[in-house]
mmCIF file of C-alpha atoms in Angstrom:
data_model
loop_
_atom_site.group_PDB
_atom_site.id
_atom_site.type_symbol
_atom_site.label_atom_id
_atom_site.label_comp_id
_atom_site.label_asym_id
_atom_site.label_seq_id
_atom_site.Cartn_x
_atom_site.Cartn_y
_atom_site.Cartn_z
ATOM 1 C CA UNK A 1 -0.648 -33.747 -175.046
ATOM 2 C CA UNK A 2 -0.157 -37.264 -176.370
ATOM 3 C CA UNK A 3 -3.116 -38.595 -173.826
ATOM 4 C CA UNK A 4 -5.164 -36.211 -176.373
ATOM 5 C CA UNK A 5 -3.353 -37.326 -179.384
ATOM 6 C CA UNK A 6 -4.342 -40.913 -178.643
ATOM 7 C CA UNK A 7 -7.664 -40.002 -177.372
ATOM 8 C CA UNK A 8 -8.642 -38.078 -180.533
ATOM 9 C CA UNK A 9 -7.540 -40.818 -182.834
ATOM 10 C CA UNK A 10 -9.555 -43.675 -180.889
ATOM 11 C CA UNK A 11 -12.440 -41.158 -180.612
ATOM 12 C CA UNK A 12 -12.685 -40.332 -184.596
ATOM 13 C CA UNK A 13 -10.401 -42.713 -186.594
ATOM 14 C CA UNK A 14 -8.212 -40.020 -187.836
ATOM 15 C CA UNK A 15 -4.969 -38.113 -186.082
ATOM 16 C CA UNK A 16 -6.004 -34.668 -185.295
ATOM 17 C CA UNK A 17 -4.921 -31.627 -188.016
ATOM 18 C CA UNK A 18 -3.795 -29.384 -185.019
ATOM 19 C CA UNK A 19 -3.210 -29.505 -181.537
ATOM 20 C CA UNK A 20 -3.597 -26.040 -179.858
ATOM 21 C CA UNK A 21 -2.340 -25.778 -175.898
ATOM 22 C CA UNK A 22 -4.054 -22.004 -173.903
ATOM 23 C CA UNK A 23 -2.889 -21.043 -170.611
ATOM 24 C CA UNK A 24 -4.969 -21.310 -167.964
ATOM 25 C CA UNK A 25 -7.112 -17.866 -166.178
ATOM 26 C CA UNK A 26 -9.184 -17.287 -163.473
ATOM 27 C CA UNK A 27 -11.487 -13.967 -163.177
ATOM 28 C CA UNK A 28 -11.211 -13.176 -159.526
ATOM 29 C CA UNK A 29 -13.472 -10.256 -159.920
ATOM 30 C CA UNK A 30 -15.443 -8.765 -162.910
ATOM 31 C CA UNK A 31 -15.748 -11.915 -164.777
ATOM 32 C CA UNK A 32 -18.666 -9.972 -167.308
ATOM 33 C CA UNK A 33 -17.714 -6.821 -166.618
ATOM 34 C CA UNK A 34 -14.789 -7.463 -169.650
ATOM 35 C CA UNK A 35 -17.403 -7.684 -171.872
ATOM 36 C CA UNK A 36 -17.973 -3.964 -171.506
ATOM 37 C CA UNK A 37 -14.211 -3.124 -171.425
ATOM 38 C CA UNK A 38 -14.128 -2.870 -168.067
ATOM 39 C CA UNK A 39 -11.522 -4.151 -165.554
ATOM 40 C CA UNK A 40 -10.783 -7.287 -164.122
ATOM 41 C CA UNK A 41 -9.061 -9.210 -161.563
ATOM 42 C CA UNK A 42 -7.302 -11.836 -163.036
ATOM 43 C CA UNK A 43 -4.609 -14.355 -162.527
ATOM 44 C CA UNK A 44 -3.165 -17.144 -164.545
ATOM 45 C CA UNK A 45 -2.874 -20.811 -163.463
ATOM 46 C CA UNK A 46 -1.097 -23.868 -164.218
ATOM 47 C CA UNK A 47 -3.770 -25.981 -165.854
ATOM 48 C CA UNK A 48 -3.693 -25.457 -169.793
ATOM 49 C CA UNK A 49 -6.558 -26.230 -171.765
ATOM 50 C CA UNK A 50 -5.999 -28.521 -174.802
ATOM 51 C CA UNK A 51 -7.551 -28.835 -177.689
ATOM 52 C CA UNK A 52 -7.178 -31.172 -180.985
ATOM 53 C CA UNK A 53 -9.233 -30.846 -184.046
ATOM 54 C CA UNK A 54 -9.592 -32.871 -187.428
ATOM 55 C CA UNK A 55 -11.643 -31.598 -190.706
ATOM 56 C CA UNK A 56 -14.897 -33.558 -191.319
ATOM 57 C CA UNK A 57 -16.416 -33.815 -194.641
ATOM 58 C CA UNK A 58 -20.428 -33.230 -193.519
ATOM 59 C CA UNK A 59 -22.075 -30.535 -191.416
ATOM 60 C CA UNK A 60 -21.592 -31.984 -187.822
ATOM 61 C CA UNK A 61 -19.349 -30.301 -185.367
ATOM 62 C CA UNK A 62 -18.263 -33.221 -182.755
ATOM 63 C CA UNK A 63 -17.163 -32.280 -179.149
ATOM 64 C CA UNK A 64 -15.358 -34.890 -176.905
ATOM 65 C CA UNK A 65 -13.967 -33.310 -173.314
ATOM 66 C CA UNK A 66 -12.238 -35.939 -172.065
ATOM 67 C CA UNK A 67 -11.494 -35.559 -168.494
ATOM 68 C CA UNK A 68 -15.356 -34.849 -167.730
ATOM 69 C CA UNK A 69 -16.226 -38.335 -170.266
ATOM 70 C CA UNK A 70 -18.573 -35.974 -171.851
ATOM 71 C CA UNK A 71 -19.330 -35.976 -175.922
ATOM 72 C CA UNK A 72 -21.677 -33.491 -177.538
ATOM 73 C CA UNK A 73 -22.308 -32.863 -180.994
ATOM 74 C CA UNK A 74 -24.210 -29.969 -183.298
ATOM 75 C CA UNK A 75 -25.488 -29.362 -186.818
ATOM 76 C CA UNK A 76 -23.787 -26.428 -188.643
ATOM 77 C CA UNK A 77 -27.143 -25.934 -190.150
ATOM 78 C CA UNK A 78 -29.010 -25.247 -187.332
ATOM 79 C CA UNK A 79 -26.867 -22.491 -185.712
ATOM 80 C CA UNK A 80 -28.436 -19.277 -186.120
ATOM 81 C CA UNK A 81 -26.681 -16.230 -186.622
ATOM 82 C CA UNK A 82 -28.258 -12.820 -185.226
ATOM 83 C CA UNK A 83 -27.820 -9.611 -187.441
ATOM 84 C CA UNK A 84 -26.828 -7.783 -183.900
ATOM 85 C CA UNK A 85 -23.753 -10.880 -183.687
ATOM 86 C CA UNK A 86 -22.173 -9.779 -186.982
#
């Protein structure tokens, strides 16, 4: 967790406002079928996901995942919500 600390604070000049840690899953079988209450086969693994975020002032959402060196960002503006999303 301090790799992402460090990372986070290189990445966007600030220390990050909270660090959240979730277990790790794997859907065996079923991996949609959820979606429609419907069962699963699922076990949980020893690889937690991290994730560290800081407040921003503008409308830009930035994404950095480190292991895979990838960085993505989006506009707030431009996501559309759908009435049937709610």
């Amino acid at each position: 967790m301090n790799e992402l600390i460090v990372e986070h604070q290189k990445e966007y000049d600030v220390s990050p406002d909270i660090v959240i840690r979730a277990p790790g899953r794997f859907h065996l079988i079923g991996d949609h079928s959820w979606f429609c209450k419907d069962k699963t086969l699922s076990m949980a693994i020893d690889l937690p996901v991290y994730v560290a975020i800081s407040v921003r002032d503008d409308q830009i959402v930035r994404f950095n995942y480190i292991q895979m060196n990838e960085k993505k960002k989006i506009s707030l503006s431009s996501i559309k919500f759908r009435k049937e999303d709610r």
